mmCIF file of C-alpha atoms in Angstrom:
data_model
loop_
_atom_site.group_PDB
_atom_site.id
_atom_site.type_symbol
_atom_site.label_atom_id
_atom_site.label_comp_id
_atom_site.label_asym_id
_atom_site.label_seq_id
_atom_site.Cartn_x
_atom_site.Cartn_y
_atom_site.Cartn_z
ATOM 1 C CA MET B 261 -72.749 -3.116 22.732
ATOM 2 C CA GLY B 262 -72.678 -3.649 26.526
ATOM 3 C CA ILE B 263 -70.555 -1.623 28.913
ATOM 4 C CA PHE B 264 -68.093 -4.513 29.439
ATOM 5 C CA LYS B 265 -67.578 -5.046 25.670
ATOM 6 C CA ARG B 266 -67.100 -1.299 25.120
ATOM 7 C CA PHE B 267 -64.471 -1.323 27.910
ATOM 8 C CA LEU B 268 -62.597 -4.204 26.242
ATOM 9 C CA VAL B 269 -62.583 -2.477 22.841
ATOM 10 C CA LEU B 270 -61.333 0.789 24.356
ATOM 11 C CA THR B 271 -58.623 -0.988 26.347
ATOM 12 C CA LEU B 272 -57.448 -2.878 23.258
ATOM 13 C CA ALA B 273 -57.300 0.322 21.195
ATOM 14 C CA VAL B 274 -55.249 2.143 23.845
ATOM 15 C CA THR B 275 -52.880 -0.815 24.144
ATOM 16 C CA LEU B 276 -52.326 -0.971 20.385
ATOM 17 C CA LEU B 277 -51.680 2.767 20.171
ATOM 18 C CA ALA B 278 -49.248 2.612 23.059
ATOM 19 C CA GLY B 279 -47.470 -0.308 21.430
ATOM 20 C CA CYS B 280 -47.104 1.590 18.158
ATOM 21 C CA GLY B 281 -45.711 4.546 20.054
ATOM 22 C CA LYS B 282 -43.077 2.404 21.753
ATOM 23 C CA THR B 283 -41.988 0.850 18.463
ATOM 24 C CA SER B 284 -41.628 4.256 16.820
ATOM 25 C CA GLU B 285 -39.655 5.574 19.775
ATOM 26 C CA ALA B 286 -37.340 2.554 19.663
ATOM 27 C CA ASP B 287 -36.765 2.987 15.923
ATOM 28 C CA SER B 288 -35.971 6.695 16.257
ATOM 29 C CA SER B 289 -33.451 6.044 19.003
ATOM 30 C CA LYS B 290 -31.539 3.436 16.999
ATOM 31 C CA PRO B 291 -27.864 4.471 17.145
ATOM 32 C CA GLU B 292 -26.444 6.020 13.992
ATOM 33 C CA THR B 293 -23.452 4.100 12.655
ATOM 34 C CA LEU B 294 -20.277 5.695 11.320
ATOM 35 C CA ASP B 295 -21.239 4.669 7.794
ATOM 36 C CA ASP B 296 -24.634 6.357 8.295
ATOM 37 C CA LYS B 297 -22.862 9.583 9.265
ATOM 38 C CA VAL B 298 -20.518 9.328 6.291
ATOM 39 C CA ASP B 299 -23.425 8.762 3.897
ATOM 40 C CA ALA B 300 -25.347 11.702 5.350
ATOM 41 C CA ILE B 301 -22.386 14.049 4.983
ATOM 42 C CA VAL B 302 -21.565 12.959 1.438
ATOM 43 C CA ASN B 303 -25.240 13.166 0.408
ATOM 44 C CA SER B 304 -25.355 16.739 1.723
ATOM 45 C CA MET B 305 -22.399 17.832 -0.425
ATOM 46 C CA SER B 306 -22.648 19.503 -3.799
ATOM 47 C CA LEU B 307 -20.613 18.029 -6.641
ATOM 48 C CA ALA B 308 -18.176 20.935 -6.317
ATOM 49 C CA GLU B 309 -17.675 20.153 -2.620
ATOM 50 C CA LYS B 310 -17.118 16.475 -3.334
ATOM 51 C CA VAL B 311 -14.468 17.210 -5.937
ATOM 52 C CA GLY B 312 -12.718 19.553 -3.518
ATOM 53 C CA GLN B 313 -12.300 16.694 -1.053
ATOM 54 C CA MET B 314 -10.302 14.881 -3.731
ATOM 55 C CA VAL B 315 -7.601 17.538 -4.050
ATOM 56 C CA MET B 316 -4.733 18.266 -1.644
ATOM 57 C CA ILE B 317 -2.710 21.428 -2.215
ATOM 58 C CA GLY B 318 0.336 23.266 -0.958
ATOM 59 C CA VAL B 319 -0.129 26.827 0.289
ATOM 60 C CA HIS B 320 2.317 29.713 0.639
ATOM 61 C CA GLY B 321 3.175 31.714 3.738
ATOM 62 C CA THR B 322 3.291 31.000 7.445
ATOM 63 C CA GLU B 323 -0.259 32.130 8.175
ATOM 64 C CA ILE B 324 -3.576 32.018 6.439
ATOM 65 C CA ASN B 325 -3.920 34.751 3.816
ATOM 66 C CA ASP B 326 -6.239 35.807 1.014
ATOM 67 C CA ASP B 327 -4.782 33.289 -1.438
ATOM 68 C CA SER B 328 -5.052 30.225 0.784
ATOM 69 C CA ARG B 329 -8.431 31.324 2.098
ATOM 70 C CA TYR B 330 -9.673 31.711 -1.482
ATOM 71 C CA MET B 331 -8.451 28.241 -2.495
ATOM 72 C CA LEU B 332 -10.116 26.579 0.477
ATOM 73 C CA ASN B 333 -13.424 28.372 0.096
ATOM 74 C CA GLN B 334 -13.778 28.783 -3.660
ATOM 75 C CA TYR B 335 -12.747 25.215 -4.463
ATOM 76 C CA HIS B 336 -13.722 23.461 -1.225
ATOM 77 C CA ILE B 337 -10.217 21.968 -1.028
ATOM 78 C CA GLY B 338 -10.037 18.992 1.325
ATOM 79 C CA GLY B 339 -6.353 18.878 2.235
ATOM 80 C CA VAL B 340 -3.173 20.929 2.645
ATOM 81 C CA ILE B 341 0.458 19.810 2.650
ATOM 82 C CA PHE B 342 3.077 21.753 4.633
ATOM 83 C CA PHE B 343 6.651 22.464 3.584
ATOM 84 C CA ASP B 344 9.447 24.415 5.278
ATOM 85 C CA ARG B 345 8.017 27.567 3.722
ATOM 86 C CA ASN B 346 5.020 27.156 6.046
ATOM 87 C CA LEU B 347 6.875 26.356 9.271
ATOM 88 C CA GLN B 348 8.544 28.796 11.678
ATOM 89 C CA SER B 349 7.815 27.540 15.173
ATOM 90 C CA ALA B 350 5.534 25.238 17.108
ATOM 91 C CA GLU B 351 3.285 28.102 18.197
ATOM 92 C CA GLN B 352 3.040 29.510 14.665
ATOM 93 C CA THR B 353 2.279 26.050 13.226
ATOM 94 C CA LYS B 354 -0.464 25.354 15.764
ATOM 95 C CA LYS B 355 -2.116 28.679 14.943
ATOM 96 C CA PHE B 356 -1.745 28.105 11.205
ATOM 97 C CA THR B 357 -3.314 24.632 11.304
ATOM 98 C CA ALA B 358 -6.152 25.899 13.523
ATOM 99 C CA ASP B 359 -6.831 28.841 11.191
ATOM 100 C CA LEU B 360 -6.842 26.548 8.170
ATOM 101 C CA GLN B 361 -9.226 24.128 9.884
ATOM 102 C CA ALA B 362 -11.546 27.058 10.609
ATOM 103 C CA GLN B 363 -11.999 27.377 6.835
ATOM 104 C CA ALA B 364 -12.921 23.710 6.389
ATOM 105 C CA GLY B 365 -16.333 22.773 5.092
ATOM 106 C CA LYS B 366 -18.426 19.875 6.363
ATOM 107 C CA VAL B 367 -15.449 17.772 7.462
ATOM 108 C CA PRO B 368 -11.969 18.677 8.728
ATOM 109 C CA LEU B 369 -9.005 19.167 6.439
ATOM 110 C CA PHE B 370 -6.236 16.684 6.007
ATOM 111 C CA ILE B 371 -3.086 18.613 6.950
ATOM 112 C CA ALA B 372 -0.038 16.652 5.833
ATOM 113 C CA ILE B 373 3.753 16.756 5.960
ATOM 114 C CA ASP B 374 6.750 14.713 4.790
ATOM 115 C CA GLU B 375 8.403 13.860 8.113
ATOM 116 C CA GLU B 376 10.239 10.689 7.142
ATOM 117 C CA GLY B 377 13.464 11.429 9.003
ATOM 118 C CA GLY B 378 17.041 11.628 7.815
ATOM 119 C CA PRO B 379 17.287 13.647 4.593
ATOM 120 C CA VAL B 380 13.529 14.193 4.262
ATOM 121 C CA ALA B 381 12.249 16.175 7.230
ATOM 122 C CA ARG B 382 10.477 19.512 7.612
ATOM 123 C CA GLY B 383 10.568 22.099 10.381
ATOM 124 C CA ARG B 384 13.971 21.014 11.657
ATOM 125 C CA ASP B 385 14.193 24.030 13.973
ATOM 126 C CA PHE B 386 11.439 22.691 16.218
ATOM 127 C CA ILE B 387 10.467 19.170 15.051
ATOM 128 C CA GLU B 388 12.973 16.566 16.204
ATOM 129 C CA VAL B 389 14.272 14.776 13.107
ATOM 130 C CA PRO B 390 13.911 10.984 13.239
ATOM 131 C CA PRO B 391 16.887 8.897 12.098
ATOM 132 C CA ALA B 392 17.063 7.975 8.418
ATOM 133 C CA ALA B 393 15.209 4.755 7.640
ATOM 134 C CA GLN B 394 18.429 3.134 6.426
ATOM 135 C CA SER B 395 20.192 3.723 9.760
ATOM 136 C CA LEU B 396 17.256 2.221 11.667
ATOM 137 C CA GLY B 397 17.228 -0.779 9.350
ATOM 138 C CA GLN B 398 20.974 -1.319 9.683
ATOM 139 C CA GLY B 399 20.610 -1.162 13.475
ATOM 140 C CA GLY B 400 18.315 -4.157 13.259
ATOM 141 C CA ASP B 401 15.954 -3.083 16.070
ATOM 142 C CA ASN B 402 12.497 -2.482 14.636
ATOM 143 C CA THR B 403 11.156 -1.335 18.020
ATOM 144 C CA LYS B 404 13.116 1.894 17.433
ATOM 145 C CA ALA B 405 11.115 2.459 14.255
ATOM 146 C CA GLU B 406 7.938 2.041 16.306
ATOM 147 C CA ALA B 407 9.153 4.391 19.036
ATOM 148 C CA TRP B 408 10.156 7.106 16.579
ATOM 149 C CA ALA B 409 6.867 6.818 14.698
ATOM 150 C CA GLN B 410 4.906 7.104 17.929
ATOM 151 C CA LYS B 411 6.953 10.104 19.069
ATOM 152 C CA THR B 412 6.816 11.871 15.715
ATOM 153 C CA GLY B 413 3.137 11.112 15.195
ATOM 154 C CA ALA B 414 2.171 12.392 18.626
ATOM 155 C CA TYR B 415 4.064 15.662 18.119
ATOM 156 C CA LEU B 416 2.649 16.225 14.647
ATOM 157 C CA LYS B 417 -0.816 15.620 16.041
ATOM 158 C CA GLU B 418 -0.136 18.225 18.739
ATOM 159 C CA LEU B 419 0.820 20.718 16.020
ATOM 160 C CA GLY B 420 -2.450 20.065 14.173
ATOM 161 C CA ILE B 421 -0.813 18.006 11.406
ATOM 162 C CA ASN B 422 -2.936 14.864 11.079
ATOM 163 C CA VAL B 423 -1.245 13.058 8.156
ATOM 164 C CA ASN B 424 2.398 12.057 7.807
ATOM 165 C CA PHE B 425 3.652 10.965 4.403
ATOM 166 C CA ALA B 426 5.766 8.205 5.960
ATOM 167 C CA PRO B 427 6.944 5.492 6.346
ATOM 168 C CA VAL B 428 8.748 4.762 3.102
ATOM 169 C CA ALA B 429 7.874 1.190 2.148
ATOM 170 C CA ASP B 430 10.283 1.022 -0.794
ATOM 171 C CA VAL B 431 12.864 -1.749 -0.917
ATOM 172 C CA GLY B 432 16.372 -0.543 -1.752
ATOM 173 C CA THR B 433 19.714 0.894 -0.666
ATOM 174 C CA ASN B 434 18.791 4.573 -0.404
ATOM 175 C CA LEU B 435 18.947 6.486 2.900
ATOM 176 C CA ARG B 436 15.152 6.705 2.795
ATOM 177 C CA GLU B 437 14.736 2.905 2.694
ATOM 178 C CA TYR B 438 14.982 0.507 5.615
ATOM 179 C CA ALA B 439 16.665 -2.325 3.704
ATOM 180 C CA ALA B 440 17.301 -3.991 0.372
ATOM 181 C CA ASP B 441 15.052 -6.991 1.045
ATOM 182 C CA GLY B 442 11.289 -6.967 1.266
ATOM 183 C CA GLN B 443 10.912 -9.002 4.456
ATOM 184 C CA THR B 444 13.160 -6.689 6.490
ATOM 185 C CA VAL B 445 11.436 -3.594 5.138
ATOM 186 C CA ALA B 446 8.054 -5.145 5.969
ATOM 187 C CA LYS B 447 9.161 -5.746 9.564
ATOM 188 C CA PHE B 448 10.245 -2.118 10.045
ATOM 189 C CA VAL B 449 7.266 -0.628 8.219
ATOM 190 C CA ALA B 450 4.905 -2.719 10.355
ATOM 191 C CA ALA B 451 6.625 -1.420 13.501
ATOM 192 C CA ALA B 452 6.333 2.176 12.275
ATOM 193 C CA ALA B 453 2.665 1.594 11.443
ATOM 194 C CA GLN B 454 2.062 0.438 15.006
ATOM 195 C CA GLY B 455 3.752 3.563 16.326
ATOM 196 C CA TYR B 456 1.664 5.910 14.220
ATOM 197 C CA GLU B 457 -1.525 4.088 15.133
ATOM 198 C CA SER B 458 -0.763 4.384 18.844
ATOM 199 C CA ALA B 459 -0.396 8.149 18.295
ATOM 200 C CA HIS B 460 -3.662 8.217 16.298
ATOM 201 C CA GLU B 461 -1.771 9.801 13.391
ATOM 202 C CA ILE B 462 -2.656 8.893 9.810
ATOM 203 C CA TYR B 463 0.400 7.461 8.056
ATOM 204 C CA THR B 464 1.195 6.804 4.411
ATOM 205 C CA LEU B 465 2.885 3.893 2.657
ATOM 206 C CA LYS B 466 4.948 5.166 -0.251
ATOM 207 C CA HIS B 467 5.664 4.860 -3.139
ATOM 208 C CA PHE B 468 3.451 2.032 -4.474
ATOM 209 C CA PRO B 469 4.340 -0.347 -6.038
ATOM 210 C CA GLY B 470 7.890 0.543 -4.955
ATOM 211 C CA ILE B 471 10.594 2.877 -6.303
ATOM 212 C CA GLY B 472 13.627 1.275 -4.686
ATOM 213 C CA ARG B 473 14.839 -0.046 -8.047
ATOM 214 C CA GLY B 474 14.607 3.405 -9.640
ATOM 215 C CA THR B 475 17.680 5.247 -10.900
ATOM 216 C CA VAL B 476 16.049 8.488 -12.103
ATOM 217 C CA ASP B 477 14.515 11.146 -9.831
ATOM 218 C CA SER B 478 10.853 11.371 -10.828
ATOM 219 C CA HIS B 479 10.778 14.992 -9.673
ATOM 220 C CA PHE B 480 12.481 15.665 -13.000
ATOM 221 C CA GLU B 481 11.860 12.843 -15.449
ATOM 222 C CA ARG B 482 9.958 9.633 -16.158
ATOM 223 C CA SER B 483 11.713 6.273 -15.934
ATOM 224 C CA GLU B 484 10.949 2.565 -15.980
ATOM 225 C CA ILE B 485 11.372 -0.248 -13.457
ATOM 226 C CA PRO B 486 12.472 -3.325 -15.482
ATOM 227 C CA ALA B 487 11.179 -5.946 -13.058
ATOM 228 C CA THR B 488 8.754 -8.775 -13.702
ATOM 229 C CA LYS B 489 5.536 -8.995 -11.759
ATOM 230 C CA ASP B 490 6.874 -12.015 -9.891
ATOM 231 C CA GLU B 491 9.965 -10.048 -8.879
ATOM 232 C CA LEU B 492 7.844 -7.173 -7.655
ATOM 233 C CA LEU B 493 5.591 -9.519 -5.685
ATOM 234 C CA ALA B 494 8.564 -11.299 -4.126
ATOM 235 C CA GLN B 495 10.331 -8.113 -2.988
ATOM 236 C CA ASP B 496 8.969 -4.618 -3.662
ATOM 237 C CA LEU B 497 5.345 -5.348 -2.830
ATOM 238 C CA VAL B 498 5.996 -7.333 0.355
ATOM 239 C CA PRO B 499 5.869 -4.331 2.765
ATOM 240 C CA PHE B 500 2.652 -3.037 1.191
ATOM 241 C CA LYS B 501 1.031 -6.478 1.336
ATOM 242 C CA GLU B 502 1.999 -6.825 5.013
ATOM 243 C CA ILE B 503 0.285 -3.624 6.130
ATOM 244 C CA ILE B 504 -2.746 -4.035 3.873
ATOM 245 C CA ALA B 505 -3.350 -7.540 5.217
ATOM 246 C CA ASN B 506 -2.924 -6.723 8.907
ATOM 247 C CA HIS B 507 -3.975 -3.095 9.492
ATOM 248 C CA SER B 508 -7.227 -1.188 9.148
ATOM 249 C CA PRO B 509 -7.415 0.780 5.869
ATOM 250 C CA GLU B 510 -8.917 3.717 7.759
ATOM 251 C CA ASN B 511 -5.539 4.318 9.455
ATOM 252 C CA PHE B 512 -3.269 4.820 6.454
ATOM 253 C CA MET B 513 -3.086 6.048 2.883
ATOM 254 C CA VAL B 514 -1.123 4.564 0.021
ATOM 255 C CA MET B 515 0.847 7.018 -2.133
ATOM 256 C CA ILE B 516 1.301 6.067 -5.788
ATOM 257 C CA SER B 517 4.592 6.582 -7.604
ATOM 258 C CA HIS B 518 5.211 8.256 -10.960
ATOM 259 C CA LEU B 519 7.405 5.459 -12.327
ATOM 260 C CA VAL B 520 6.484 3.144 -15.192
ATOM 261 C CA TYR B 521 6.369 -0.618 -14.516
ATOM 262 C CA PRO B 522 6.211 -2.231 -17.980
ATOM 263 C CA ALA B 523 5.435 -5.675 -16.574
ATOM 264 C CA LEU B 524 2.248 -4.189 -15.091
ATOM 265 C CA ASP B 525 1.447 -1.359 -17.524
ATOM 266 C CA LYS B 526 3.890 -0.304 -20.221
ATOM 267 C CA ASN B 527 1.947 2.808 -21.234
ATOM 268 C CA HIS B 528 1.270 4.684 -17.985
ATOM 269 C CA THR B 529 3.003 5.755 -14.822
ATOM 270 C CA ALA B 530 1.624 4.001 -11.738
ATOM 271 C CA SER B 531 -0.129 7.238 -10.775
ATOM 272 C CA LEU B 532 -2.133 7.136 -14.009
ATOM 273 C CA SER B 533 -2.532 3.367 -14.324
ATOM 274 C CA ALA B 534 -5.771 1.496 -13.663
ATOM 275 C CA GLU B 535 -3.823 -1.762 -14.005
ATOM 276 C CA ILE B 536 -1.691 -0.801 -11.008
ATOM 277 C CA GLN B 537 -4.147 1.124 -8.820
ATOM 278 C CA THR B 538 -7.458 -0.613 -9.456
ATOM 279 C CA LYS B 539 -6.451 -4.091 -10.567
ATOM 280 C CA LEU B 540 -3.313 -4.676 -8.478
ATOM 281 C CA LEU B 541 -3.769 -2.507 -5.386
ATOM 282 C CA ARG B 542 -7.546 -2.618 -5.010
ATOM 283 C CA GLN B 543 -8.524 -5.995 -6.442
ATOM 284 C CA GLU B 544 -5.489 -8.247 -6.012
ATOM 285 C CA LEU B 545 -4.111 -6.849 -2.748
ATOM 286 C CA GLY B 546 -7.535 -5.899 -1.356
ATOM 287 C CA PHE B 547 -6.797 -2.302 -0.309
ATOM 288 C CA ASN B 548 -10.037 -0.418 0.400
ATOM 289 C CA GLY B 549 -8.538 2.765 1.840
ATOM 290 C CA VAL B 550 -7.444 6.144 0.493
ATOM 291 C CA ILE B 551 -5.078 6.250 -2.494
ATOM 292 C CA ILE B 552 -3.185 9.514 -3.014
ATOM 293 C CA THR B 553 -0.913 10.413 -5.919
ATOM 294 C CA ASP B 554 2.585 11.730 -5.495
ATOM 295 C CA SER B 555 2.655 15.391 -6.534
ATOM 296 C CA LEU B 556 1.297 15.896 -10.031
ATOM 297 C CA GLU B 557 3.778 18.747 -10.515
ATOM 298 C CA MET B 558 6.678 16.291 -10.662
ATOM 299 C CA GLY B 559 8.371 16.132 -14.058
ATOM 300 C CA ALA B 560 7.638 12.442 -14.561
ATOM 301 C CA VAL B 561 3.999 13.350 -15.241
ATOM 302 C CA SER B 562 3.806 17.143 -15.666
ATOM 303 C CA LYS B 563 6.111 17.015 -18.716
ATOM 304 C CA TYR B 564 3.707 14.621 -20.419
ATOM 305 C CA GLY B 565 0.266 16.103 -19.717
ATOM 306 C CA ASP B 566 -1.595 19.241 -18.729
ATOM 307 C CA PHE B 567 -2.873 19.726 -15.208
ATOM 308 C CA ARG B 568 -6.536 19.791 -16.236
ATOM 309 C CA SER B 569 -6.208 16.235 -17.508
ATOM 310 C CA LEU B 570 -3.678 14.764 -15.038
ATOM 311 C CA GLY B 571 -6.062 14.783 -12.086
ATOM 312 C CA VAL B 572 -8.792 13.225 -14.214
ATOM 313 C CA GLN B 573 -6.476 10.443 -15.407
ATOM 314 C CA ALA B 574 -5.344 9.742 -11.850
ATOM 315 C CA VAL B 575 -8.910 9.417 -10.560
ATOM 316 C CA GLN B 576 -9.965 7.309 -13.533
ATOM 317 C CA ALA B 577 -7.039 5.017 -12.684
ATOM 318 C CA GLY B 578 -8.263 4.640 -9.099
ATOM 319 C CA ALA B 579 -6.813 7.498 -7.031
ATOM 320 C CA ASP B 580 -8.919 9.189 -4.373
ATOM 321 C CA ILE B 581 -6.786 12.310 -3.883
ATOM 322 C CA ALA B 582 -4.748 14.276 -6.402
ATOM 323 C CA LEU B 583 -1.765 15.921 -4.698
ATOM 324 C CA VAL B 584 -0.510 19.242 -6.133
ATOM 325 C CA CYS B 585 2.151 20.770 -3.947
ATOM 326 C CA HIS B 586 3.299 24.190 -5.073
ATOM 327 C CA GLU B 587 1.640 26.505 -7.591
ATOM 328 C CA TYR B 588 -1.891 27.851 -7.199
ATOM 329 C CA PRO B 589 -2.582 27.901 -10.993
ATOM 330 C CA HIS B 590 -1.667 24.201 -11.230
ATOM 331 C CA GLU B 591 -3.814 23.365 -8.196
ATOM 332 C CA THR B 592 -6.719 25.308 -9.666
ATOM 333 C CA ASP B 593 -6.400 23.506 -13.001
ATOM 334 C CA VAL B 594 -6.426 20.076 -11.359
ATOM 335 C CA TYR B 595 -9.571 20.952 -9.404
ATOM 336 C CA LEU B 596 -11.382 22.498 -12.384
ATOM 337 C CA GLY B 597 -10.417 19.591 -14.625
ATOM 338 C CA LEU B 598 -11.899 17.126 -12.172
ATOM 339 C CA LEU B 599 -15.041 19.206 -11.688
ATOM 340 C CA GLU B 600 -15.608 19.516 -15.428
ATOM 341 C CA ALA B 601 -15.105 15.768 -15.883
ATOM 342 C CA ALA B 602 -17.612 15.074 -13.117
ATOM 343 C CA GLU B 603 -20.165 17.545 -14.484
ATOM 344 C CA LYS B 604 -19.919 16.013 -17.965
ATOM 345 C CA GLY B 605 -20.115 12.462 -16.675
ATOM 346 C CA VAL B 606 -16.602 11.576 -17.837
ATOM 347 C CA ILE B 607 -16.169 10.550 -14.207
ATOM 348 C CA SER B 608 -19.471 9.367 -12.762
ATOM 349 C CA GLU B 609 -20.801 10.827 -9.538
ATOM 350 C CA GLU B 610 -20.945 7.269 -8.220
ATOM 351 C CA ARG B 611 -17.179 7.023 -8.745
ATOM 352 C CA ILE B 612 -16.680 10.414 -7.045
ATOM 353 C CA ASN B 613 -18.817 9.242 -4.114
ATOM 354 C CA GLU B 614 -16.648 6.146 -3.637
ATOM 355 C CA SER B 615 -13.585 8.299 -3.077
ATOM 356 C CA VAL B 616 -15.286 10.935 -0.967
ATOM 357 C CA LYS B 617 -16.797 8.321 1.353
ATOM 358 C CA ARG B 618 -13.344 6.857 1.983
ATOM 359 C CA ILE B 619 -11.952 10.331 2.670
ATOM 360 C CA VAL B 620 -14.803 11.434 4.954
ATOM 361 C CA LYS B 621 -14.699 8.185 6.923
ATOM 362 C CA MET B 622 -10.983 8.557 7.579
ATOM 363 C CA LYS B 623 -11.455 12.186 8.629
ATOM 364 C CA LEU B 624 -14.261 11.364 11.060
ATOM 365 C CA LEU B 625 -12.216 8.557 12.632
ATOM 366 C CA HIS B 626 -9.240 10.875 13.172
ATOM 367 C CA LYS B 627 -11.011 14.071 14.233
ATOM 368 C CA SER B 628 -9.641 14.180 17.766
#
């Protein structure tokens, strides 16, 4: 081969190598999407860690202690709900939430509270209590619902509380409900949703598919809502449909009630019903976000099942998070029941992954 030909071959080889190098460099610098990050985190979790993300518990005391530290570390618990027993002052609450977050695993904790306003409000000594939903609804100005949600959400965020279990989307005449007609409730709930979103606070629509027609307190006993599906769709479900259709599912949870709706499922409470959670909420209404149960310690379900099975039934029905508010033995049983079901394949790891991906994605989007 002549000198000129050898030069051409060498030049071509160098050019091809350089080209390959540039392509590899470009591929490696491709930006990682949020879904990529979520997948990586979930794939790095053990089954025990994944199950922990699906349980939210109440803790005792006004500071982190051996019991709460044990629950968070031994069971990889993914969320905590605060009650008055946990709240003394703004400074104490900020330290408590920070200390709890320091125990979190691969993603932050959800730290939640019921700060609806009116009769349902926590930390009244230092958290300004919003007006009752009914008084806002009767006033007729939904911009006040937005303003209060923004104000409350921003202050909760400052305290380190990143989830509010509000607004109430039920249709009825109770102090906790904006109005007795679905369209008015939808208008006020949509305004509140806007307020929470502007504060970057996760909010929660409750109590799906609506408890405004209820006459029995589900903290104590189970009861039925004798409404047809058409009646529910025309009134009770209107506020839920409004937010699901017009807001990102990464910004809010839906809390499931413990009432029985015979027109939808005559055998199970909504919290344990696949007909209501999977078929109605997921498939018919198109909700792809986080579903959380009302507390599994409430009499409407705890009188009719053991805690090791209640969490399993809720997840099989479609829930992502089992809420257990008060007693450590109950919280432990719910976690261990779910873990055993996952280990035995009663709940598939694929099903567990679906929930954990929703949870992790919401946490990453609301980290700051």
